[in-house]
Amino acid sequence: MNIKNYINGQFQNPEKDEWLDNYCPANGEIYGQIPNSSKTDVEKAYKAAKMAFPTWSQTTLDKRSRILIKISELLETNLQRFAEAESKDNGKPVSLAKTIDIPRAASNFRFFGNAITQFASESHESVGQQAINFTLRQPIGVVGCISPWNLPLYLFTWKIAPALASGNCVVAKPSEITPMTAYLLGEICNEAGLPEGVLNIVHGLGTSTGQAIIEHPNIKAISFTGGTATGAHIAKVAAPMFKKLSLELGGKNPNIIFADCDYENMLATTVNSSFANQGQICLCGSRIFIEESIYEKFKTDFVQKVKSLKVGHPSDDSTQIGALVSKPHIEKVKQYIQIAKEEEGKILCGGNSISIKNYENGYYLEPTVIEVPNDECRVNQEEIFGPVVTIMPFKTEEEVLQMANKVKYGLSATLWTNDLKRTMRLSNQLQTGIVWVNTWMMRDLRTPFGGMKASGVGREGGFEALRFFTEAKNVCIKY
Ligand code: NAD
């Protein structure tokens, strides 16, 4: 199935007629083409957004909210269709897309549709000076939203929904590897009555289409989720143009397990936090540190559970691990398994490609557990972003804290303990934007979301996102 750009409410071919192949990871076959949009297409999208801005930014909050909630409802009505499309494009199990990705995309629109009606700005009375200040929160204008392939519609809408709710018009680009559900979203937006030009979706490579968005002099803010190297490049381009930037980047998250934890809950959640979505979630706990006294028990139980995970075709209901997203990506992940061996890591289970009957060319990999000799090896320091985790024991809280923080990333950390004082000490000292205690990936959309260090700049979620997508203007009135 071929897809088109969505500009000014219409589906359009790219001006230069350049196309990219779209692969199905489950069988390795090309199943459609997508535009590789040029500067000209991005300019068209920008112009449509600019035209729509005066009206959309003056549309009442009630009306904006109703439209966003309508989009949310239509996503729910079309759950099966969207989940199948997401799975076909990305390789994730349909069951996962149906329970996580698409419901969350719907929640994003519902949440920000509601949040904008509760968003308020401050006022400051200058006591003794007979003056009052108040803050106007005004939409920025035309903003750019660029998202990755791992949670395609989930992360695409996590940016678009707050941008639209706060009155901006958007030029958005999904990952060229997983463009399908973003394409389908255009249809839903029309059906929900989103005025033309308010949201424009252009498809293509990061280096062509994405680059045209970040370089555009009048796209004044960029919300980006993706790799750290791409984030650094975007920052370089955007900084001299003084664009507002929100960067959600890579992670190498510690999962710290103390002997006093609720063991069974920890074990089940750790399997999930290691391998959900084939380990392709920026929040996966890919470095597992286990207190020495339970290390051997954990090792045996964990490996046994991981070995029983079913790798299979994404549309098979019993599949727990689907296909990795692309051929280059599975090659990269396999290369890290090789590096682990060279670094004297011990492969406790997995490590090999799997051939699934009738889908022999799909990108399937066994979930892999590596026992590492130390925390400084490359597989423990670099983001692999696949179904691969490392495990190693620790002796003391101080030691594990140091290892947890000794990476360039700082996105999230998971902590398993029932000791409240320890929870407080570590939560204070972990250099990450998110700390989960006795749980993983439990999300409340009101909370600030984002990372420290090489994991990003800025926070998304709740009012943080609405603040990002608005300019604060102080008005001071002397009376
Ligand atoms: P990527 O950086 O390769 O691509 C992300 C997006 O940026 C794509 O749409 C791509 O086309 C675009 N892009 C690439 N070059 C560009 C350029 N020069 N200008 C503008 N846009 C450009 O990342 P990916 O491989 O799609 O995603 C995986 C990465 O995303 C991992 O590092 C993962 O940790 C990270 N990620 C982070 C979060 C988070 O919330 N922190 C969430 C999900 C994924």
Short mmCIF file of C-alpha atoms and ligand atoms in Angstrom, two decimals:
data_model
loop_
_atom_site.label_atom_id
_atom_site.label_comp_id
_atom_site.label_asym_id
_atom_site.label_seq_id
_atom_site.Cartn_x
_atom_site.Cartn_y
_atom_site.Cartn_z
CA MET A 1 0.00 0.00 0.00
CA ASN A 2 1.41 3.38 -1.01
CA ILE A 3 1.01 6.33 1.27
CA LYS A 4 0.93 10.07 0.66
CA ASN A 5 1.68 13.29 2.43
CA TYR A 6 -1.17 14.94 4.31
CA ILE A 7 -1.02 18.65 3.56
CA ASN A 8 -3.82 21.17 4.00
CA GLY A 9 -6.26 18.36 4.75
CA GLN A 10 -5.52 16.58 1.47
CA PHE A 11 -3.47 13.54 0.52
CA GLN A 12 -0.76 14.52 -1.93
CA ASN A 13 2.13 12.93 -3.81
CA PRO A 14 5.59 14.42 -3.25
CA GLU A 15 6.45 17.19 -5.75
CA LYS A 16 9.61 15.48 -6.95
CA ASP A 17 7.97 12.08 -7.26
CA GLU A 18 10.69 10.42 -5.15
CA TRP A 19 9.66 7.34 -3.19
CA LEU A 20 11.10 5.00 -0.57
CA ASP A 21 10.33 1.32 -0.10
CA ASN A 22 8.44 0.33 3.03
CA TYR A 23 9.33 -3.07 4.51
CA CYS A 24 7.29 -5.48 6.58
CA PRO A 25 9.69 -6.72 9.31
CA ALA A 26 7.70 -9.91 9.87
CA ASN A 27 8.57 -11.28 6.42
CA GLY A 28 11.24 -8.91 5.12
CA GLU A 29 9.14 -7.99 2.07
CA ILE A 30 8.48 -4.58 0.55
CA TYR A 31 4.79 -3.88 0.87
CA GLY A 32 4.46 -0.30 -0.25
CA GLN A 33 6.10 2.99 -0.94
CA ILE A 34 6.26 6.26 0.91
CA PRO A 35 7.14 9.76 -0.31
CA ASN A 36 10.67 10.98 0.21
CA SER A 37 9.53 14.56 0.58
CA SER A 38 11.78 17.43 -0.40
CA LYS A 39 12.15 20.99 0.81
CA THR A 40 9.35 21.96 -1.58
CA ASP A 41 6.91 19.61 0.15
CA VAL A 42 7.94 20.85 3.58
CA GLU A 43 7.44 24.41 2.35
CA LYS A 44 3.94 23.51 1.14
CA ALA A 45 3.18 21.99 4.53
CA TYR A 46 4.57 25.05 6.28
CA LYS A 47 2.46 27.43 4.15
CA ALA A 48 -0.70 25.43 4.88
CA ALA A 49 0.10 25.53 8.60
CA LYS A 50 0.82 29.25 8.49
CA MET A 51 -2.48 29.95 6.75
CA ALA A 52 -4.39 27.91 9.31
CA PHE A 53 -2.69 29.45 12.34
CA PRO A 54 -4.65 32.72 12.81
CA THR A 55 -7.97 30.90 12.97
CA TRP A 56 -6.79 27.84 14.93
CA SER A 57 -4.97 29.90 17.53
CA GLN A 58 -8.18 31.88 18.09
CA THR A 59 -10.43 28.83 18.18
CA THR A 60 -11.98 28.50 21.62
CA LEU A 61 -10.49 25.98 24.02
CA ASP A 62 -13.81 24.23 24.13
CA LYS A 63 -13.83 23.68 20.37
CA ARG A 64 -10.17 22.60 20.20
CA SER A 65 -10.79 20.23 23.06
CA ARG A 66 -13.85 18.68 21.39
CA ILE A 67 -11.96 18.06 18.15
CA LEU A 68 -9.02 16.40 19.94
CA ILE A 69 -11.36 14.21 21.94
CA LYS A 70 -13.19 13.27 18.75
CA ILE A 71 -9.85 12.17 17.23
CA SER A 72 -9.28 10.09 20.34
CA GLU A 73 -12.68 8.42 19.99
CA LEU A 74 -12.14 7.67 16.32
CA LEU A 75 -8.80 6.05 17.10
CA GLU A 76 -10.59 3.83 19.58
CA THR A 77 -13.28 2.96 17.03
CA ASN A 78 -10.54 2.02 14.56
CA LEU A 79 -8.41 0.17 17.12
CA GLN A 80 -8.11 -3.12 15.23
CA ARG A 81 -7.23 -1.48 11.92
CA PHE A 82 -4.60 0.77 13.48
CA ALA A 83 -3.12 -2.02 15.58
CA GLU A 84 -2.74 -4.27 12.54
CA ALA A 85 -1.17 -1.45 10.52
CA GLU A 86 1.26 -0.64 13.33
CA SER A 87 2.25 -4.26 13.72
CA LYS A 88 2.78 -4.76 9.99
CA ASP A 89 4.98 -1.68 9.77
CA ASN A 90 7.00 -2.22 12.95
CA GLY A 91 7.05 -5.96 13.61
CA LYS A 92 5.56 -5.67 17.11
CA PRO A 93 2.88 -8.16 18.16
CA VAL A 94 -0.63 -7.04 17.16
CA SER A 95 -1.64 -7.80 20.74
CA LEU A 96 0.87 -5.20 21.99
CA ALA A 97 -0.22 -2.55 19.48
CA LYS A 98 -3.81 -3.23 20.47
CA THR A 99 -3.25 -2.95 24.21
CA ILE A 100 -0.48 -0.34 24.40
CA ASP A 101 0.35 1.66 21.26
CA ILE A 102 -3.05 2.59 19.86
CA PRO A 103 -4.89 3.01 23.19
CA ARG A 104 -2.06 5.28 24.31
CA ALA A 105 -2.27 7.33 21.10
CA ALA A 106 -5.99 7.78 21.80
CA SER A 107 -5.18 8.73 25.42
CA ASN A 108 -2.71 11.36 24.22
CA PHE A 109 -5.45 13.18 22.31
CA ARG A 110 -7.98 12.77 25.11
CA PHE A 111 -5.52 13.84 27.79
CA PHE A 112 -4.35 17.03 26.04
CA GLY A 113 -7.90 17.78 24.85
CA ASN A 114 -8.83 17.90 28.52
CA ALA A 115 -5.58 19.39 29.84
CA ILE A 116 -5.90 22.53 27.73
CA THR A 117 -9.19 23.34 29.42
CA GLN A 118 -7.40 23.23 32.81
CA PHE A 119 -4.19 25.01 31.80
CA ALA A 120 -3.84 28.35 33.59
CA SER A 121 -1.21 31.06 33.71
CA GLU A 122 0.14 32.98 36.66
CA SER A 123 -0.40 36.49 37.94
CA HIS A 124 1.90 38.38 40.31
CA GLU A 125 0.82 41.37 42.26
CA SER A 126 3.78 43.72 42.83
CA VAL A 127 2.89 44.70 46.36
CA GLY A 128 3.71 48.30 47.29
CA GLN A 129 4.28 49.27 43.65
CA GLN A 130 0.65 49.47 42.54
CA ALA A 131 1.20 47.08 39.69
CA ILE A 132 -0.02 43.71 38.63
CA ASN A 133 1.73 41.30 36.31
CA PHE A 134 0.03 38.52 34.47
CA THR A 135 1.39 35.93 32.08
CA LEU A 136 -0.05 35.30 28.67
CA ARG A 137 0.65 31.82 27.32
CA GLN A 138 0.51 32.21 23.57
CA PRO A 139 0.94 29.52 20.92
CA ILE A 140 4.26 29.70 19.11
CA GLY A 141 2.95 29.48 15.54
CA VAL A 142 4.09 26.67 13.25
CA VAL A 143 5.99 23.95 15.09
CA GLY A 144 7.79 20.80 13.95
CA CYS A 145 7.30 17.35 15.48
CA ILE A 146 9.66 14.50 14.55
CA SER A 147 9.32 10.99 15.97
CA PRO A 148 11.06 7.58 15.90
CA TRP A 149 10.00 4.07 14.82
CA ASN A 150 9.78 2.16 18.10
CA LEU A 151 6.39 3.38 19.34
CA PRO A 152 5.26 5.02 16.12
CA LEU A 153 1.78 6.46 16.66
CA TYR A 154 2.19 6.58 20.45
CA LEU A 155 5.14 8.99 20.28
CA PHE A 156 3.96 10.88 17.19
CA THR A 157 0.72 11.84 18.93
CA TRP A 158 2.49 12.52 22.26
CA LYS A 159 3.93 15.58 20.50
CA ILE A 160 1.16 16.52 18.11
CA ALA A 161 -1.67 16.48 20.67
CA PRO A 162 -0.17 19.11 23.06
CA ALA A 163 1.04 21.21 20.11
CA LEU A 164 -2.47 21.37 18.66
CA ALA A 165 -4.18 21.73 22.04
CA SER A 166 -2.18 24.84 22.79
CA GLY A 167 -3.14 26.47 19.48
CA ASN A 168 -0.16 25.78 17.24
CA CYS A 169 -0.24 24.45 13.72
CA VAL A 170 2.05 21.54 13.01
CA VAL A 171 4.39 20.15 10.37
CA ALA A 172 5.09 16.59 11.50
CA LYS A 173 7.27 13.77 10.27
CA PRO A 174 7.03 10.19 11.50
CA SER A 175 9.93 7.79 11.09
CA GLU A 176 10.39 6.71 7.48
CA ILE A 177 10.68 3.15 8.81
CA THR A 178 7.16 3.16 10.32
CA PRO A 179 5.02 5.79 8.54
CA MET A 180 1.75 3.87 8.18
CA THR A 181 -0.28 4.85 11.23
CA ALA A 182 0.73 8.51 10.86
CA TYR A 183 -0.70 8.32 7.36
CA LEU A 184 -3.95 6.79 8.63
CA LEU A 185 -4.15 9.50 11.29
CA GLY A 186 -4.72 12.08 8.53
CA GLU A 187 -8.00 10.38 7.59
CA ILE A 188 -9.12 10.42 11.21
CA CYS A 189 -8.28 14.11 11.58
CA ASN A 190 -10.44 14.97 8.59
CA GLU A 191 -13.29 12.88 9.95
CA ALA A 192 -12.99 14.57 13.34
CA GLY A 193 -13.31 18.01 11.71
CA LEU A 194 -9.76 19.23 12.34
CA PRO A 195 -9.59 22.29 10.05
CA GLU A 196 -7.34 21.90 7.02
CA GLY A 197 -3.73 22.97 7.44
CA VAL A 198 -3.75 22.70 11.24
CA LEU A 199 -1.85 19.40 11.06
CA ASN A 200 0.37 18.52 8.11
CA ILE A 201 2.21 15.21 7.87
CA VAL A 202 5.17 14.87 5.53
CA HIS A 203 6.97 11.59 4.98
CA GLY A 204 10.58 10.90 4.10
CA LEU A 205 14.13 10.44 5.25
CA GLY A 206 15.54 12.31 8.22
CA THR A 207 18.35 13.65 6.09
CA SER A 208 15.99 15.15 3.49
CA THR A 209 12.49 15.74 4.90
CA GLY A 210 13.53 15.98 8.55
CA GLN A 211 16.43 18.24 7.70
CA ALA A 212 14.10 20.59 5.78
CA ILE A 213 11.87 20.87 8.85
CA ILE A 214 14.66 21.63 11.31
CA GLU A 215 16.29 24.13 8.92
CA HIS A 216 13.07 25.96 8.12
CA PRO A 217 13.53 29.53 9.37
CA ASN A 218 9.89 29.98 10.36
CA ILE A 219 9.26 26.68 12.11
CA LYS A 220 10.00 28.09 15.51
CA ALA A 221 10.00 25.06 17.76
CA ILE A 222 11.07 21.47 17.27
CA SER A 223 9.89 18.61 19.43
CA PHE A 224 12.06 15.60 18.64
CA THR A 225 12.25 12.03 19.91
CA GLY A 226 14.95 9.77 18.56
CA GLY A 227 18.62 8.91 18.81
CA THR A 228 21.17 10.97 20.73
CA ALA A 229 23.37 11.60 17.67
CA THR A 230 20.38 12.94 15.71
CA GLY A 231 19.39 15.08 18.70
CA ALA A 232 22.87 16.60 18.82
CA HIS A 233 22.68 17.37 15.10
CA ILE A 234 19.27 18.99 15.48
CA ALA A 235 20.52 21.11 18.37
CA LYS A 236 23.41 22.34 16.24
CA VAL A 237 21.14 23.36 13.38
CA ALA A 238 18.43 24.87 15.55
CA ALA A 239 20.54 26.76 18.10
CA PRO A 240 21.75 29.61 15.86
CA MET A 241 18.14 30.11 14.74
CA PHE A 242 17.02 30.31 18.39
CA LYS A 243 14.38 27.68 18.00
CA LYS A 244 12.73 26.23 21.06
CA LEU A 245 13.84 22.62 21.39
CA SER A 246 12.57 19.58 23.22
CA LEU A 247 14.83 16.55 22.79
CA GLU A 248 13.90 13.06 24.02
CA LEU A 249 16.89 10.87 23.23
CA GLY A 250 18.49 7.51 23.94
CA GLY A 251 18.81 5.59 27.18
CA LYS A 252 20.77 2.82 28.88
CA ASN A 253 18.65 2.36 31.93
CA PRO A 254 19.66 0.54 35.11
CA ASN A 255 17.34 -1.97 36.72
CA ILE A 256 18.55 -2.25 40.34
CA ILE A 257 17.36 -5.25 42.33
CA PHE A 258 17.82 -5.52 46.10
CA ALA A 259 17.36 -8.76 48.03
CA ASP A 260 14.49 -7.31 50.08
CA CYS A 261 12.23 -6.81 47.06
CA ASP A 262 8.95 -8.55 46.32
CA TYR A 263 10.73 -11.25 44.31
CA GLU A 264 7.96 -12.69 42.10
CA ASN A 265 6.65 -9.28 41.11
CA MET A 266 10.19 -8.12 40.37
CA LEU A 267 10.93 -11.19 38.24
CA ALA A 268 7.81 -10.92 36.08
CA THR A 269 8.21 -7.17 35.63
CA THR A 270 11.90 -7.50 34.84
CA VAL A 271 11.16 -9.91 31.98
CA ASN A 272 8.78 -7.29 30.64
CA SER A 273 11.06 -4.30 31.20
CA SER A 274 13.83 -6.17 29.40
CA PHE A 275 11.99 -7.48 26.35
CA ALA A 276 8.70 -5.62 25.80
CA ASN A 277 8.47 -4.43 22.19
CA GLN A 278 11.53 -6.60 21.41
CA GLY A 279 13.52 -4.45 23.85
CA GLN A 280 13.00 -1.47 21.56
CA ILE A 281 11.71 0.98 24.16
CA CYS A 282 13.91 3.85 25.27
CA LEU A 283 12.82 3.02 28.84
CA CYS A 284 13.75 -0.67 28.83
CA GLY A 285 15.91 -1.63 31.80
CA SER A 286 18.79 -3.03 29.79
CA ARG A 287 21.43 -3.06 32.57
CA ILE A 288 20.29 -5.33 35.39
CA PHE A 289 22.19 -5.10 38.67
CA ILE A 290 21.33 -7.73 41.31
CA GLU A 291 22.32 -7.75 44.96
CA GLU A 292 24.89 -10.49 45.49
CA SER A 293 22.91 -12.59 47.97
CA ILE A 294 20.14 -13.33 45.40
CA TYR A 295 22.27 -13.20 42.27
CA GLU A 296 22.48 -16.95 41.56
CA LYS A 297 18.79 -17.52 42.24
CA PHE A 298 17.83 -14.58 40.04
CA LYS A 299 20.11 -15.75 37.26
CA THR A 300 18.53 -19.21 37.18
CA ASP A 301 14.93 -17.99 37.42
CA PHE A 302 15.34 -15.12 34.98
CA VAL A 303 17.04 -17.19 32.29
CA GLN A 304 14.40 -19.87 32.64
CA LYS A 305 11.61 -17.33 32.14
CA VAL A 306 13.35 -15.63 29.22
CA LYS A 307 13.88 -18.99 27.49
CA SER A 308 10.16 -19.63 27.65
CA LEU A 309 9.22 -16.39 25.86
CA LYS A 310 7.59 -17.14 22.54
CA VAL A 311 9.15 -15.48 19.52
CA GLY A 312 6.78 -15.55 16.59
CA HIS A 313 4.85 -13.84 13.85
CA PRO A 314 3.35 -10.57 15.14
CA SER A 315 -0.21 -11.51 14.23
CA ASP A 316 -0.10 -14.79 16.14
CA ASP A 317 -1.96 -14.24 19.43
CA SER A 318 0.50 -16.34 21.41
CA THR A 319 3.54 -14.33 20.25
CA GLN A 320 5.34 -12.44 23.01
CA ILE A 321 8.34 -11.26 20.98
CA GLY A 322 7.76 -10.18 17.40
CA ALA A 323 10.20 -9.08 14.72
CA LEU A 324 12.82 -6.35 15.08
CA VAL A 325 12.07 -3.27 13.06
CA SER A 326 14.51 -3.58 10.14
CA LYS A 327 17.37 -5.53 8.65
CA PRO A 328 20.02 -2.89 9.48
CA HIS A 329 18.71 -2.79 13.05
CA ILE A 330 18.84 -6.55 13.66
CA GLU A 331 22.36 -6.55 12.19
CA LYS A 332 23.37 -3.81 14.64
CA VAL A 333 21.92 -5.72 17.59
CA LYS A 334 23.68 -8.94 16.52
CA GLN A 335 26.94 -7.05 16.24
CA TYR A 336 26.60 -6.07 19.91
CA ILE A 337 26.12 -9.73 20.84
CA GLN A 338 29.40 -10.41 19.04
CA ILE A 339 31.06 -7.53 20.90
CA ALA A 340 29.83 -8.99 24.19
CA LYS A 341 31.55 -12.29 23.38
CA GLU A 342 34.76 -10.48 22.52
CA GLU A 343 34.55 -8.63 25.83
CA GLU A 344 34.24 -11.92 27.71
CA GLY A 345 30.56 -11.58 28.35
CA LYS A 346 28.80 -14.90 28.86
CA ILE A 347 25.67 -15.48 26.75
CA LEU A 348 23.30 -17.13 29.24
CA CYS A 349 20.52 -17.54 26.70
CA GLY A 350 19.60 -16.39 23.19
CA GLY A 351 22.06 -14.67 20.93
CA ASN A 352 20.87 -16.05 17.59
CA SER A 353 18.48 -15.19 14.79
CA ILE A 354 15.35 -17.30 14.57
CA SER A 355 13.73 -18.58 11.43
CA ILE A 356 9.94 -18.60 11.67
CA LYS A 357 8.21 -21.06 9.35
CA ASN A 358 6.74 -19.30 6.27
CA TYR A 359 8.42 -16.04 7.32
CA GLU A 360 12.04 -17.06 6.94
CA ASN A 361 13.15 -13.59 5.81
CA GLY A 362 11.66 -11.81 8.84
CA TYR A 363 13.91 -10.12 11.41
CA TYR A 364 13.55 -12.39 14.44
CA LEU A 365 16.08 -12.64 17.25
CA GLU A 366 16.12 -14.71 20.43
CA PRO A 367 15.80 -12.69 23.64
CA THR A 368 19.34 -12.55 24.94
CA VAL A 369 20.78 -12.37 28.45
CA ILE A 370 24.47 -11.60 28.85
CA GLU A 371 26.40 -11.95 32.09
CA VAL A 372 29.02 -9.21 31.94
CA PRO A 373 32.38 -9.25 33.72
CA ASN A 374 32.20 -5.54 34.62
CA ASP A 375 29.97 -2.51 34.16
CA GLU A 376 32.33 -0.69 31.83
CA CYS A 377 32.15 -3.05 28.85
CA ARG A 378 30.58 -1.64 25.72
CA VAL A 379 27.38 -3.69 25.93
CA ASN A 380 26.83 -2.17 29.34
CA GLN A 381 27.55 1.38 28.24
CA GLU A 382 26.10 1.74 24.73
CA GLU A 383 22.46 1.69 23.73
CA ILE A 384 21.65 -1.55 21.90
CA PHE A 385 17.88 -0.99 21.64
CA GLY A 386 16.98 -4.62 21.06
CA PRO A 387 16.12 -7.80 22.99
CA VAL A 388 19.44 -7.88 24.81
CA VAL A 389 20.11 -7.25 28.51
CA THR A 390 23.17 -7.54 30.70
CA ILE A 391 23.23 -8.86 34.25
CA MET A 392 25.84 -8.56 36.98
CA PRO A 393 25.93 -8.71 40.81
CA PHE A 394 26.64 -5.85 43.24
CA LYS A 395 27.64 -5.78 46.88
CA THR A 396 26.64 -2.40 48.28
CA GLU A 397 24.22 0.43 47.63
CA GLU A 398 27.12 2.84 47.05
CA GLU A 399 28.66 0.55 44.46
CA VAL A 400 25.45 0.05 42.50
CA LEU A 401 24.64 3.75 42.57
CA GLN A 402 28.00 4.54 41.11
CA MET A 403 27.60 1.97 38.33
CA ALA A 404 24.05 3.12 37.61
CA ASN A 405 25.21 6.70 37.11
CA LYS A 406 28.39 5.85 35.23
CA VAL A 407 26.89 6.04 31.71
CA LYS A 408 26.43 8.99 29.40
CA TYR A 409 22.66 8.55 29.43
CA GLY A 410 20.15 9.52 32.12
CA LEU A 411 16.63 8.62 31.04
CA SER A 412 15.11 6.26 33.60
CA ALA A 413 15.98 3.86 36.40
CA THR A 414 14.06 1.06 38.07
CA LEU A 415 14.56 0.20 41.71
CA TRP A 416 13.37 -2.96 43.47
CA THR A 417 13.37 -2.67 47.27
CA ASN A 418 11.00 -2.44 50.19
CA ASP A 419 13.29 -0.18 52.19
CA LEU A 420 11.81 3.31 52.22
CA LYS A 421 14.97 5.07 53.34
CA ARG A 422 16.97 3.42 50.60
CA THR A 423 14.26 4.33 48.10
CA MET A 424 14.54 7.96 49.12
CA ARG A 425 18.34 8.00 49.13
CA LEU A 426 18.63 6.44 45.68
CA SER A 427 15.76 8.38 44.12
CA ASN A 428 17.58 11.54 45.16
CA GLN A 429 20.92 10.47 43.74
CA LEU A 430 20.11 8.59 40.55
CA GLN A 431 20.95 10.79 37.58
CA THR A 432 17.81 10.05 35.58
CA GLY A 433 14.65 11.94 34.65
CA ILE A 434 12.42 9.11 35.86
CA VAL A 435 12.77 6.64 38.75
CA TRP A 436 10.35 3.72 38.99
CA VAL A 437 10.21 1.96 42.34
CA ASN A 438 8.77 -1.57 42.40
CA THR A 439 7.21 -1.05 38.99
CA TRP A 440 8.17 -0.20 35.42
CA MET A 441 6.68 2.05 32.75
CA MET A 442 3.71 2.96 34.84
CA ARG A 443 2.66 6.22 33.24
CA ASP A 444 0.51 9.05 34.49
CA LEU A 445 0.34 11.54 31.64
CA ARG A 446 0.38 14.51 34.03
CA THR A 447 3.95 13.79 35.15
CA PRO A 448 7.10 15.33 33.64
CA PHE A 449 8.73 12.95 31.19
CA GLY A 450 12.28 13.18 29.88
CA GLY A 451 15.92 12.56 30.53
CA MET A 452 19.14 14.07 31.85
CA LYS A 453 22.63 14.05 30.33
CA ALA A 454 22.73 12.55 26.80
CA SER A 455 19.10 11.41 27.16
CA GLY A 456 17.74 14.81 26.33
CA VAL A 457 16.78 18.36 27.08
CA GLY A 458 13.42 19.46 28.42
CA ARG A 459 10.40 17.59 29.67
CA GLU A 460 7.21 16.46 27.99
CA GLY A 461 3.93 15.46 29.58
CA GLY A 462 1.17 17.30 31.39
CA PHE A 463 1.46 21.06 31.67
CA GLU A 464 5.21 20.81 30.87
CA ALA A 465 4.27 20.03 27.27
CA LEU A 466 1.75 22.87 27.13
CA ARG A 467 4.41 25.22 28.49
CA PHE A 468 6.87 24.05 25.84
CA PHE A 469 4.39 24.71 23.05
CA THR A 470 3.56 28.23 24.26
CA GLU A 471 5.50 31.45 24.69
CA ALA A 472 5.14 33.06 28.10
CA LYS A 473 4.60 36.80 27.87
CA ASN A 474 4.53 38.91 30.99
CA VAL A 475 2.20 41.90 30.97
CA CYS A 476 2.85 44.47 33.71
CA ILE A 477 0.08 46.98 34.45
CA LYS A 478 0.68 49.93 36.72
CA TYR A 479 -2.48 51.17 38.35
P1 NAD B 1 16.64 8.48 14.75
O1 NAD B 1 17.31 9.56 15.49
O2 NAD B 1 17.40 7.75 13.71
O3 NAD B 1 15.34 9.02 14.01
C1 NAD B 1 14.29 9.67 14.69
C2 NAD B 1 13.57 10.59 13.74
O4 NAD B 1 14.46 11.63 13.36
C3 NAD B 1 13.13 9.91 12.44
O5 NAD B 1 11.87 10.43 12.07
C4 NAD B 1 14.20 10.34 11.47
O6 NAD B 1 13.79 10.35 10.13
C5 NAD B 1 14.49 11.75 11.96
N1 NAD B 1 15.78 12.31 11.55
C6 NAD B 1 16.95 11.65 11.30
N2 NAD B 1 17.90 12.52 10.91
C7 NAD B 1 17.34 13.76 10.92
C8 NAD B 1 17.81 15.06 10.60
N3 NAD B 1 19.04 15.27 10.16
N4 NAD B 1 16.96 16.09 10.75
C9 NAD B 1 15.70 15.89 11.19
N5 NAD B 1 15.20 14.69 11.46
C10 NAD B 1 16.00 13.62 11.34
O7 NAD B 1 16.08 7.48 15.85
P2 NAD B 1 15.34 6.10 15.61
O8 NAD B 1 16.35 5.07 15.21
O9 NAD B 1 14.13 6.30 14.78
O10 NAD B 1 14.81 5.77 17.10
C11 NAD B 1 15.54 5.10 18.04
C12 NAD B 1 16.12 6.06 19.06
O11 NAD B 1 15.09 6.84 19.65
C13 NAD B 1 16.78 5.35 20.23
O12 NAD B 1 17.99 5.98 20.53
C14 NAD B 1 15.80 5.53 21.37
O13 NAD B 1 16.35 5.49 22.65
C15 NAD B 1 15.25 6.88 21.06
N6 NAD B 1 13.96 7.07 21.73
C16 NAD B 1 13.90 7.94 22.79
C17 NAD B 1 12.70 8.12 23.47
C18 NAD B 1 12.58 9.08 24.62
O14 NAD B 1 11.46 9.39 25.00
N7 NAD B 1 13.66 9.55 25.20
C19 NAD B 1 11.56 7.41 23.06
C20 NAD B 1 11.68 6.52 22.00
C21 NAD B 1 12.88 6.37 21.33
#
